[in-house]
CSV table of C-alpha atoms in Angstrom, one decimal:
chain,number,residue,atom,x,y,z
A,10,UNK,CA,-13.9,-30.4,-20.0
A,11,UNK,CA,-13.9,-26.6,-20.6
A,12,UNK,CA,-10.3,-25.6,-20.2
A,13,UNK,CA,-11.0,-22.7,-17.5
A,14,UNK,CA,-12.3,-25.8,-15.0
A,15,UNK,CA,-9.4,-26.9,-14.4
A,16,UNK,CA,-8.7,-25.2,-11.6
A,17,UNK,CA,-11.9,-24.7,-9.7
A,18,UNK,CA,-14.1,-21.3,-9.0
A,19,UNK,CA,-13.2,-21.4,-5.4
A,20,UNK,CA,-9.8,-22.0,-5.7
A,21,UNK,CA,-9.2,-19.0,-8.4
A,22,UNK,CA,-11.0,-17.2,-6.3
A,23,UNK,CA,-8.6,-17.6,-3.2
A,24,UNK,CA,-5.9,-17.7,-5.7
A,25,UNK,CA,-7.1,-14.2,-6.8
A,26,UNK,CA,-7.4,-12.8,-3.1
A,27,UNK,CA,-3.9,-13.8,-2.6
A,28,UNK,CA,-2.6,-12.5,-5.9
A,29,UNK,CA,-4.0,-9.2,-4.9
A,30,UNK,CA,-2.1,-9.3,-1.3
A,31,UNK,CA,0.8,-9.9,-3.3
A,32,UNK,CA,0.2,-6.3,-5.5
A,33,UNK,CA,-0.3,-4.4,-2.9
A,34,UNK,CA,2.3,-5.4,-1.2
A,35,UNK,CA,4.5,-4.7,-4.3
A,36,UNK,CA,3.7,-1.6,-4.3
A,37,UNK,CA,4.4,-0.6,-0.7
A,38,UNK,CA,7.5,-2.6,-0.9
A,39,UNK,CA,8.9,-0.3,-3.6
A,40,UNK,CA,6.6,2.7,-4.4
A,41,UNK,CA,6.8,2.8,-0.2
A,42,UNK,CA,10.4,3.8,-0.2
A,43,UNK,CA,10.0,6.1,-3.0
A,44,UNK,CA,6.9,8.0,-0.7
A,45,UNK,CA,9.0,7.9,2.5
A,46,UNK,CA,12.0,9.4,0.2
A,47,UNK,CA,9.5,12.2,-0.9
A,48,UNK,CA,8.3,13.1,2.8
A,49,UNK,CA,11.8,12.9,4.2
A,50,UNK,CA,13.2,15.2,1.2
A,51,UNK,CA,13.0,18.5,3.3
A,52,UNK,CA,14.7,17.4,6.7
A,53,UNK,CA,17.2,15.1,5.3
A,54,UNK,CA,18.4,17.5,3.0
A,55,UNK,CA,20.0,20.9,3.7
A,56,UNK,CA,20.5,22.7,0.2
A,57,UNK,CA,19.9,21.9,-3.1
A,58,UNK,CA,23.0,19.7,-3.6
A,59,UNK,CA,21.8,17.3,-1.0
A,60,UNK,CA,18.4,17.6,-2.2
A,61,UNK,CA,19.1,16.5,-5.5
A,62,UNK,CA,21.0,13.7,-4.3
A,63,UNK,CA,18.0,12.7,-2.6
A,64,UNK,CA,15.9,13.1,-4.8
A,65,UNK,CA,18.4,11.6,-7.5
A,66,UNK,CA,18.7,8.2,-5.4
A,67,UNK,CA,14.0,7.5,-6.4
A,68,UNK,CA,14.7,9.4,-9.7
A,69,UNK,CA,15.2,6.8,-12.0
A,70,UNK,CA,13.2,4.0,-10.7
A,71,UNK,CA,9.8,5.6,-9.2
A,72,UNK,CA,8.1,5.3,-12.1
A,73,UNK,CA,8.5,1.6,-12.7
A,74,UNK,CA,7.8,1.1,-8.9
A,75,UNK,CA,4.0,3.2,-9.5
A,76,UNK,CA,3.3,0.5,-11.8
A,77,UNK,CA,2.5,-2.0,-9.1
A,78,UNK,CA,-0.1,0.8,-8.0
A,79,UNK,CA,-1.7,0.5,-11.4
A,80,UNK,CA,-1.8,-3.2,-11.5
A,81,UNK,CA,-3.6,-3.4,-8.1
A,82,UNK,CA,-6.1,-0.5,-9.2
A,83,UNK,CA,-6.7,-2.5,-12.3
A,84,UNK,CA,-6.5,-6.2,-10.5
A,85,UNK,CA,-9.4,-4.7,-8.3
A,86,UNK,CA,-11.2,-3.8,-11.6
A,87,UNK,CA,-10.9,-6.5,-13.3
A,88,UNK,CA,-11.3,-10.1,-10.6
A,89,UNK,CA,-13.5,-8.0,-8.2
A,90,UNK,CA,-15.6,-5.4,-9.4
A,91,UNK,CA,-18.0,-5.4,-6.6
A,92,UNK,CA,-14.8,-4.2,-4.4
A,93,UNK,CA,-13.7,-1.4,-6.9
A,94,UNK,CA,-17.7,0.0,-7.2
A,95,UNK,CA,-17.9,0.0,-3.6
A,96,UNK,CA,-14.5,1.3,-2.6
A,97,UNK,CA,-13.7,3.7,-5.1
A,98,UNK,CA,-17.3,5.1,-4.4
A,99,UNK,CA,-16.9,5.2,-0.5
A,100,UNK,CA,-13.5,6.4,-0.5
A,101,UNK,CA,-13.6,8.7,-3.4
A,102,UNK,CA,-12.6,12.2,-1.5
A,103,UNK,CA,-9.8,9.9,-0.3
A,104,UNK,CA,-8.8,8.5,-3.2
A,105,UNK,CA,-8.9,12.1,-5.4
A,106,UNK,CA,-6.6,13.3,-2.8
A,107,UNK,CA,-4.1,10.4,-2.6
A,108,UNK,CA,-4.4,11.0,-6.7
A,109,UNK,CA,-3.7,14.9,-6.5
A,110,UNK,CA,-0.3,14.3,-4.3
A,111,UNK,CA,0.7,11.1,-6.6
A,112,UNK,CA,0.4,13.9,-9.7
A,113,UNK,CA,2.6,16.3,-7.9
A,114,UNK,CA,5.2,14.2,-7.9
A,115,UNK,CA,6.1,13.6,-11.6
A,116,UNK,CA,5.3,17.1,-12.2
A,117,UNK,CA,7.9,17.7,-9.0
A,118,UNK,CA,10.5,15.8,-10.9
A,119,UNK,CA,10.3,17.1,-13.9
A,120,UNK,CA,10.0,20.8,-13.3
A,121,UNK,CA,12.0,21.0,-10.2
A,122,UNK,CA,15.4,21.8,-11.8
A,123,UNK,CA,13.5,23.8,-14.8
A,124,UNK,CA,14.8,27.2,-13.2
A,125,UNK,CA,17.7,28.2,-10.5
A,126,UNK,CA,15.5,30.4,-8.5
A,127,UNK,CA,16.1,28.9,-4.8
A,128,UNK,CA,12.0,29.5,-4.1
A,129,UNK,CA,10.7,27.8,-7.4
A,130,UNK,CA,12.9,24.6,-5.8
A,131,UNK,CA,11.9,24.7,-2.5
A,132,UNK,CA,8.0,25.2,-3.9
A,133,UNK,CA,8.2,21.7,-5.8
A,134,UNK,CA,10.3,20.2,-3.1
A,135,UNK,CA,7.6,20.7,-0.2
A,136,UNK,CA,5.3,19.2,-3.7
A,137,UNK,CA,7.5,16.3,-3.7
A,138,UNK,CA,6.8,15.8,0.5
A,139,UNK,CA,3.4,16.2,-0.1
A,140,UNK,CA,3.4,13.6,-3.0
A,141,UNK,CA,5.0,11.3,-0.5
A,142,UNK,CA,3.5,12.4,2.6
A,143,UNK,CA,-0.3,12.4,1.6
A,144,UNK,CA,-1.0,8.3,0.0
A,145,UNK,CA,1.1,7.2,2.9
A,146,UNK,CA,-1.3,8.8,5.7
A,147,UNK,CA,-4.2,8.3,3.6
A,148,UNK,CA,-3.8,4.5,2.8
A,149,UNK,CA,-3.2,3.9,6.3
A,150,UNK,CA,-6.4,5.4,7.0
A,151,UNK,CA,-8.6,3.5,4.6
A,152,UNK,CA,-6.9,0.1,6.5
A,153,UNK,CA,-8.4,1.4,9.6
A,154,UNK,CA,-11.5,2.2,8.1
A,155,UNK,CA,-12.0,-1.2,6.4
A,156,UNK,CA,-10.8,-3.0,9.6
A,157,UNK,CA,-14.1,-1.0,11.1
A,158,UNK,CA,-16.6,-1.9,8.4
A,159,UNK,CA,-17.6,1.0,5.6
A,160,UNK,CA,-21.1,2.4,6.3
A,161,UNK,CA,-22.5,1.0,2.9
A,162,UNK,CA,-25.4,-0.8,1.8
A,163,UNK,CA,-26.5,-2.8,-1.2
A,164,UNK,CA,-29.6,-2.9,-2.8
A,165,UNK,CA,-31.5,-6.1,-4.4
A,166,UNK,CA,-29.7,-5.3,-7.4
A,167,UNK,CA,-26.2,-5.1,-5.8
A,168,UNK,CA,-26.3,-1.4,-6.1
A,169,UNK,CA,-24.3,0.5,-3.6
A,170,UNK,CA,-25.5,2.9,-1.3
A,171,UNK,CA,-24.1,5.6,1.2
A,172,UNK,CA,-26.8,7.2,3.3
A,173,UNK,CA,-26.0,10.2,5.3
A,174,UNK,CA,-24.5,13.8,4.3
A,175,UNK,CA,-21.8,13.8,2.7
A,176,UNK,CA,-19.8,15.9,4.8
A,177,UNK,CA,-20.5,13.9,7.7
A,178,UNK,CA,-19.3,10.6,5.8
A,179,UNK,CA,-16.0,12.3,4.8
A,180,UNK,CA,-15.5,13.6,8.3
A,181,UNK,CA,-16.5,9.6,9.7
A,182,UNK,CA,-13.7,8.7,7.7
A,183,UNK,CA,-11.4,10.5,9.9
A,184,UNK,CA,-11.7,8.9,13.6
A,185,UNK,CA,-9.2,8.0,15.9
A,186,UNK,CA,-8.1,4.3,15.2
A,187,UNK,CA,-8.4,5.5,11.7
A,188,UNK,CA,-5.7,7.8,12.0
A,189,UNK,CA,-4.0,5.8,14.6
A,190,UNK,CA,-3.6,3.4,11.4
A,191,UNK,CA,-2.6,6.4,9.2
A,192,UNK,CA,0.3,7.1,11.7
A,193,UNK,CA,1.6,3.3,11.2
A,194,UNK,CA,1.5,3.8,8.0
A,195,UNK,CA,3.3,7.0,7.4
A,196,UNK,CA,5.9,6.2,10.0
A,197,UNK,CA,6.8,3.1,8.8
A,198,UNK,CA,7.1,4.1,5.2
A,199,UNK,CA,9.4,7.2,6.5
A,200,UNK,CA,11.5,4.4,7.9
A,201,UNK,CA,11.3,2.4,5.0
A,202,UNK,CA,12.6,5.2,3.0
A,203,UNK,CA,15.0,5.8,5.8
A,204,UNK,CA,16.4,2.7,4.9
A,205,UNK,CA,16.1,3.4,1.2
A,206,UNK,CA,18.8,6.6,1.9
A,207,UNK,CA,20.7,4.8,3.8
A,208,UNK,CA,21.7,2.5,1.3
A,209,UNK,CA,22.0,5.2,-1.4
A,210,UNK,CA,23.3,8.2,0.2
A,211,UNK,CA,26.1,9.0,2.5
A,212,UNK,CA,27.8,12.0,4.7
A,213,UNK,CA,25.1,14.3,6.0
A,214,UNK,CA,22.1,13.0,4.0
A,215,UNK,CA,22.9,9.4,5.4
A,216,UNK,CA,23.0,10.2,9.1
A,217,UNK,CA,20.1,12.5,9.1
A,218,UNK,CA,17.9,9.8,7.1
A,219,UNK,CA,19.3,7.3,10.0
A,220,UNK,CA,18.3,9.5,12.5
A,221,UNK,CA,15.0,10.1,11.7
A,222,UNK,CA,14.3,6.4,10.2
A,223,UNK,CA,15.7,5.2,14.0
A,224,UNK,CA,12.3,7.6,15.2
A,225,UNK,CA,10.2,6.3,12.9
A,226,UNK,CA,10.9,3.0,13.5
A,227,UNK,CA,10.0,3.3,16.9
A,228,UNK,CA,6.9,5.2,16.5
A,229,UNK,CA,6.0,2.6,13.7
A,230,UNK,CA,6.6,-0.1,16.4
A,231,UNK,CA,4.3,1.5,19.1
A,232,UNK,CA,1.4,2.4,17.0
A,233,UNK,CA,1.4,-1.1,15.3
A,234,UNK,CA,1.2,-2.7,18.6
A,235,UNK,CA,-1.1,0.0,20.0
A,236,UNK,CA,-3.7,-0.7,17.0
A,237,UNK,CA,-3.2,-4.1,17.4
A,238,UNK,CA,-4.7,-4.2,21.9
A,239,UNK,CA,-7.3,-1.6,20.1
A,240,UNK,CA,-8.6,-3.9,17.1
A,241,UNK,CA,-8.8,-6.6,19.7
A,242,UNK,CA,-10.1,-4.4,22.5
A,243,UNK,CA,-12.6,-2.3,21.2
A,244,UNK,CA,-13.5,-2.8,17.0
A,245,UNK,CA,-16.2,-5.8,16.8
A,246,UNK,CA,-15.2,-8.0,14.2
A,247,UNK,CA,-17.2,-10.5,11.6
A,248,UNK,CA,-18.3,-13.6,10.8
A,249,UNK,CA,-20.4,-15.8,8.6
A,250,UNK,CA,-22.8,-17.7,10.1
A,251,UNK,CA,-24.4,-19.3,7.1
A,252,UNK,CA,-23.3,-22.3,5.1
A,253,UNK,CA,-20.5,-21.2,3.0
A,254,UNK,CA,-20.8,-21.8,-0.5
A,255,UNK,CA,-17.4,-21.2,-2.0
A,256,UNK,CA,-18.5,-22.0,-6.0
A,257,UNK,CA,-21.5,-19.9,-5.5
A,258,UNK,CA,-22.6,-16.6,-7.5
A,259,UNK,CA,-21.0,-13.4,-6.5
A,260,UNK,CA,-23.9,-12.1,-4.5
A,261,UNK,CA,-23.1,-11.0,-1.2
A,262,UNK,CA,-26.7,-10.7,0.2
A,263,UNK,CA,-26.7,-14.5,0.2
A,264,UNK,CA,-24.4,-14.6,2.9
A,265,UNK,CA,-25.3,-14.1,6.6
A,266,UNK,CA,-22.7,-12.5,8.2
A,267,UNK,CA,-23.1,-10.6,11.8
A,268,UNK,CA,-20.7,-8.4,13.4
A,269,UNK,CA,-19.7,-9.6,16.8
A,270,UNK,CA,-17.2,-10.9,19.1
A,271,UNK,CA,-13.4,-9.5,17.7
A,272,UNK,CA,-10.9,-9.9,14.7
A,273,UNK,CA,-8.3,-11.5,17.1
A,274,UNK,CA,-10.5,-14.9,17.4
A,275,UNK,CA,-9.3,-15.5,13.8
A,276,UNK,CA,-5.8,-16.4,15.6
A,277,UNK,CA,-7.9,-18.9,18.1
A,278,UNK,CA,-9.2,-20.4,14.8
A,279,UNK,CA,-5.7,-20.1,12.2
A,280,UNK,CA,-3.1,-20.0,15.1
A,281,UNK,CA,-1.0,-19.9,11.9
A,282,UNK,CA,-1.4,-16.7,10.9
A,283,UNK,CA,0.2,-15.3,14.1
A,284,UNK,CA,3.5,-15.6,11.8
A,285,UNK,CA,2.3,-12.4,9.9
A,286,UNK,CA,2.2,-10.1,12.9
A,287,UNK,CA,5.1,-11.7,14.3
A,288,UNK,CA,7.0,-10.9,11.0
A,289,UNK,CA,5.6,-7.6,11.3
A,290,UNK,CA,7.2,-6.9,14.1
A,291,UNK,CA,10.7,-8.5,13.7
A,292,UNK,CA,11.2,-6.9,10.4
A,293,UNK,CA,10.6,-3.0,12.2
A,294,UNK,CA,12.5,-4.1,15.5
A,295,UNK,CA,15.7,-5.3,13.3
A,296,UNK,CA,15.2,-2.4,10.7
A,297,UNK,CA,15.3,0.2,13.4
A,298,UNK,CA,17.9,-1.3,15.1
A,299,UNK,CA,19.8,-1.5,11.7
A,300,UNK,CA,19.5,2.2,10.9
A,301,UNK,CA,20.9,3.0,14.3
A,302,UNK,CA,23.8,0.7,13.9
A,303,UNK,CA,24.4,2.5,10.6
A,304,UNK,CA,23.8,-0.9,8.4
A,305,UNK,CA,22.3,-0.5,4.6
A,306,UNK,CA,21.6,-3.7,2.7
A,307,UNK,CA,20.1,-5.6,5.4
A,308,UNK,CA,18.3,-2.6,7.0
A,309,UNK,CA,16.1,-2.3,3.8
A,310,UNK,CA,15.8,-6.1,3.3
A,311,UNK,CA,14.5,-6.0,7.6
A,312,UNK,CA,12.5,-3.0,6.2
A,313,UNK,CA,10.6,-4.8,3.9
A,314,UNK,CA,10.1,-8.0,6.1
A,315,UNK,CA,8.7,-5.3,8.5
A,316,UNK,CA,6.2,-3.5,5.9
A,317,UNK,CA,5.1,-7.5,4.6
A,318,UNK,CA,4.3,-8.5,8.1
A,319,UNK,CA,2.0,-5.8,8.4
A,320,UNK,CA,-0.2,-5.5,5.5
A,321,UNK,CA,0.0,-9.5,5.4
A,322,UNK,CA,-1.7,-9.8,8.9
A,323,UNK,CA,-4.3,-7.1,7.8
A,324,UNK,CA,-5.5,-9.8,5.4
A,325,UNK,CA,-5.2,-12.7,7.1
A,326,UNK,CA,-7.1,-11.4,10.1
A,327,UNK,CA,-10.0,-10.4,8.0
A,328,UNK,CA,-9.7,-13.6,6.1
A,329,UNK,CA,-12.7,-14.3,4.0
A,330,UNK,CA,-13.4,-10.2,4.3
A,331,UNK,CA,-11.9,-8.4,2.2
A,332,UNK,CA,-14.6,-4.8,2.6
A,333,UNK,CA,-17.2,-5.1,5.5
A,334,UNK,CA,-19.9,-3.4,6.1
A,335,UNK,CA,-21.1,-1.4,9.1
A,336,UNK,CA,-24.5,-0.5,8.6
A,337,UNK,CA,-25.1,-3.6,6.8
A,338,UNK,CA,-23.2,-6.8,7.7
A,339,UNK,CA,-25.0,-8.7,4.9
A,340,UNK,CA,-23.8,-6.5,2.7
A,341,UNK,CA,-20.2,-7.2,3.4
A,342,UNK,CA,-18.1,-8.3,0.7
A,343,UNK,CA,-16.3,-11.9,0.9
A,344,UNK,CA,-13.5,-13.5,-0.9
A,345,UNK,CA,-16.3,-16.1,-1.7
A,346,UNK,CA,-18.9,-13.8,-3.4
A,347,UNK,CA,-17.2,-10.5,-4.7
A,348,UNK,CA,-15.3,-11.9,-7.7
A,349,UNK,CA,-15.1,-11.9,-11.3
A,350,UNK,CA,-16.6,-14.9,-13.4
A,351,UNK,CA,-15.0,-18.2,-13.3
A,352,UNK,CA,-13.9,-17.6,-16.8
A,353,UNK,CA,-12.8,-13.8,-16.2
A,354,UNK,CA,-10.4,-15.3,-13.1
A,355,UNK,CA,-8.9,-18.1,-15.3
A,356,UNK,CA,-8.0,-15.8,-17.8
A,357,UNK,CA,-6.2,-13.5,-15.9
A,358,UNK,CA,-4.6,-16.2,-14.2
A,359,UNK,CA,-2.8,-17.4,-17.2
A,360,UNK,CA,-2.1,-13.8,-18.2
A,361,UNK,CA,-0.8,-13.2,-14.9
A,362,UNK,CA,1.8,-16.7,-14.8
A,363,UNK,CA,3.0,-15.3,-18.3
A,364,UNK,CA,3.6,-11.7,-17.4
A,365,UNK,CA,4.4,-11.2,-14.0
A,366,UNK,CA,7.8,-13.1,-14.5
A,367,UNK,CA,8.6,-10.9,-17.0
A,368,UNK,CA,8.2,-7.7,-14.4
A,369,UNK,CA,10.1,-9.0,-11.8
A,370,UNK,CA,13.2,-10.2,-14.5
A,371,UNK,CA,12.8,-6.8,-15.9
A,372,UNK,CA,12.5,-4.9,-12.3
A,373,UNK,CA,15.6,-7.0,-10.7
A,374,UNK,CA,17.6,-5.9,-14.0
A,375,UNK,CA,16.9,-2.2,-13.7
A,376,UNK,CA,18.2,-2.2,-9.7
A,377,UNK,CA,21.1,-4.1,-10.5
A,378,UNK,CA,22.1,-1.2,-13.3
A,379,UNK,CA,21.4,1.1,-10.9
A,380,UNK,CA,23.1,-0.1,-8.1
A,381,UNK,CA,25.3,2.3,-6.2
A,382,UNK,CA,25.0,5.5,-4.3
A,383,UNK,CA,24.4,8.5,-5.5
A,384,UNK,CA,27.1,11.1,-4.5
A,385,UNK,CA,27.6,15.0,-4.3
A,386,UNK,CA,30.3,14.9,-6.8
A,387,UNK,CA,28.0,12.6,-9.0
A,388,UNK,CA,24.9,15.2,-9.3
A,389,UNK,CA,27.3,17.9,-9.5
A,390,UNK,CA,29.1,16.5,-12.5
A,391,UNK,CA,26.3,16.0,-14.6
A,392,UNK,CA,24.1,19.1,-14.2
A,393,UNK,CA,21.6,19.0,-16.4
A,394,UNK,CA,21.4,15.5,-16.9
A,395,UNK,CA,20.4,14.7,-13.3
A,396,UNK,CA,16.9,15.9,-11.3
């Protein structure tokens, strides 16, 4: 036996759809708190002081958090390249902007404290809220788009196509339960980070971050819950209605798929999954409740549980979908024909089980140097040495 079929093309292939759940949920996990640090930055803080304490408490770890951004860019490239040609084509105004904001952020770091001048600060520090601001919105609204179905189409060859203007696809991209999404996203990462200051700051900074993570919270809450009557309400949903072959070829045009009924009967048929939501939920409810009550550690541990809830029952409701299509349901891409070659998937797999230890180990080590708050006295004292 050939040493990659031992674990069979169907089962890497849900292995691989879960293994990409768990990236991008890395990355909103940790990146999340660094982007709601970045749009809170001009409200929390009053001064430079307090800004550089803020902005000291996502210094040192930011970058390490971005990677998980990479390896979910690059898992998308590498175990399904259908995804990445279709959604990096479809999305690609969205996707330069999210881009430009990430690049202001480094370069908001790093040149930040490169003069005194009080402007030339508060320049890169409405840079830095825009670096955070921007991807949180934005990846919100590609969820809502996605949960609608892209207006794409393949050809015989697999080619992807986008008819229409331009213009008028950009501006489709920006419709109400799109940006309803958007809002749930960007509130809840502004709690998230909330949370994040919380933990790291205190005096002023902390109870203005507690303050307006409480708010978010609650907005977070209601527009989750709001999305959630209108995806079952008013957004058709999909399904396949031919035979699913789970081994087969990654050709999407072999499956049938029509777009009917709603999303929510996924819960009729996996009553299961109704943990994700529920999670969801819980983890914003106690989080927001834990902000008010002026509690750190386990406000950013309910904080995550929150975020994971979320983005988990995105997935689970689309379950096998992972990018639909509106203007061509056959065209919709499946966990079951959208991946890489059996080989390809086995590969990474083992690549994966070796390296992906070593991250977290390395990752866990880093917060537990850096473990502490970050004080007025601190930033001061070092000068230089400090953003």
């Amino acid at each position: 036996m050939i040493l990659h079929e031992l674990i069979s093309f169907d089962l890497l292939r849900l292995i691989w759809w879960g293994l990409l759940g768990v990236l991008l949920i890395g990355f909103a996990l940790t990146d999340g708190f660094d982007m709601g640090v970045g749009a809170l930055l001009p409200f929390v803080a009053k001064g430079d002081t307090e800004r550089r304490v803020v902005i000291n408490t996502v210094g040192p770890v930011w970058e390490g958090n971005q990677v998980w951004f990479i390896l979910g860019g690059g898992a998308i490239f590498a175990a399904w390249p259908p995804l990445y040609a279709v959604s990096f084509s479809g999305f690609y105004l969205a996707m330069f902007a999210v881009l430009a904001a990430l690049i202001l952020r480094p370069v908001g770091f790093k040149y930040r404290s490169k003069r005194p001048s009080p402007a030339w600060r508060s320049g890169w520090d409405w840079a830095l809220f825009v670096g955070g601001a921007v991807p949180a919105l934005i990846f919100g609204v590609a969820v809502g788009n996605v949960l609608q179905g892209v207006p794409f189409e393949l050809t015989e060859d697999l080619m992807p196509l986008y008819p229409g203007a331009f213009y008028a696809k950009f501006l489709g991209l920006l419709n109400p339960f799109a940006l309803l999404a958007g809002v749930v996203s960007l509130s809840m990462l502004l709690m998230h980070g909330a949370a994040w200051l919380t933990l790291k700051t205190e005096g002023a900074v902390q109870m203005r971050a507690r303050k307006i993570g409480t708010v978010a919270g609650g907005v977070a809450l209601l527009t989750y819950a709001l999305a959630g009557l209108w995806l079952g309400a008013a957004i058709p949903g999909y399904h396949i209605v031919s035979p699913v072959v789970a081994n087969g070829p990654s050709n999407p045009l072999l499956t049938e798929v029509v777009r009917e009924g709603s999303w929510l009967s996924a819960y009729a048929a996996r009553p299961w999954i109704a943990v994700a939501p529920a999670l969801g939920f819980l983890g914003i409810a106690l989080a927001t409740l834990g902000l008010r009550a002026g509690r750190e550690v386990s406000t950013l541990l309910f904080s995550k549980l929150g975020i994971f809830g979320v983005i988990a029952s995105v997935g689970l409701t689309m379950f096998p979908f992972i990018l639909p299509s509106s203007t061509m349901p056959s065209a919709s891409l499946t966990v079951w024909d959208a991946s890489s070659s059996h080989l390809t998937l086995f590969v990474m797999l083992i690549v994966t089980v070796i390296f992906m230890p070593l991250i977290l180990a390395y990752t866990a080590w880093v917060y537990k140097v850096l473990w502490g708050k970050v004080t007025v006295a601190e930033v001061t004292e070092h000068g230089d040495t400090l953003y």
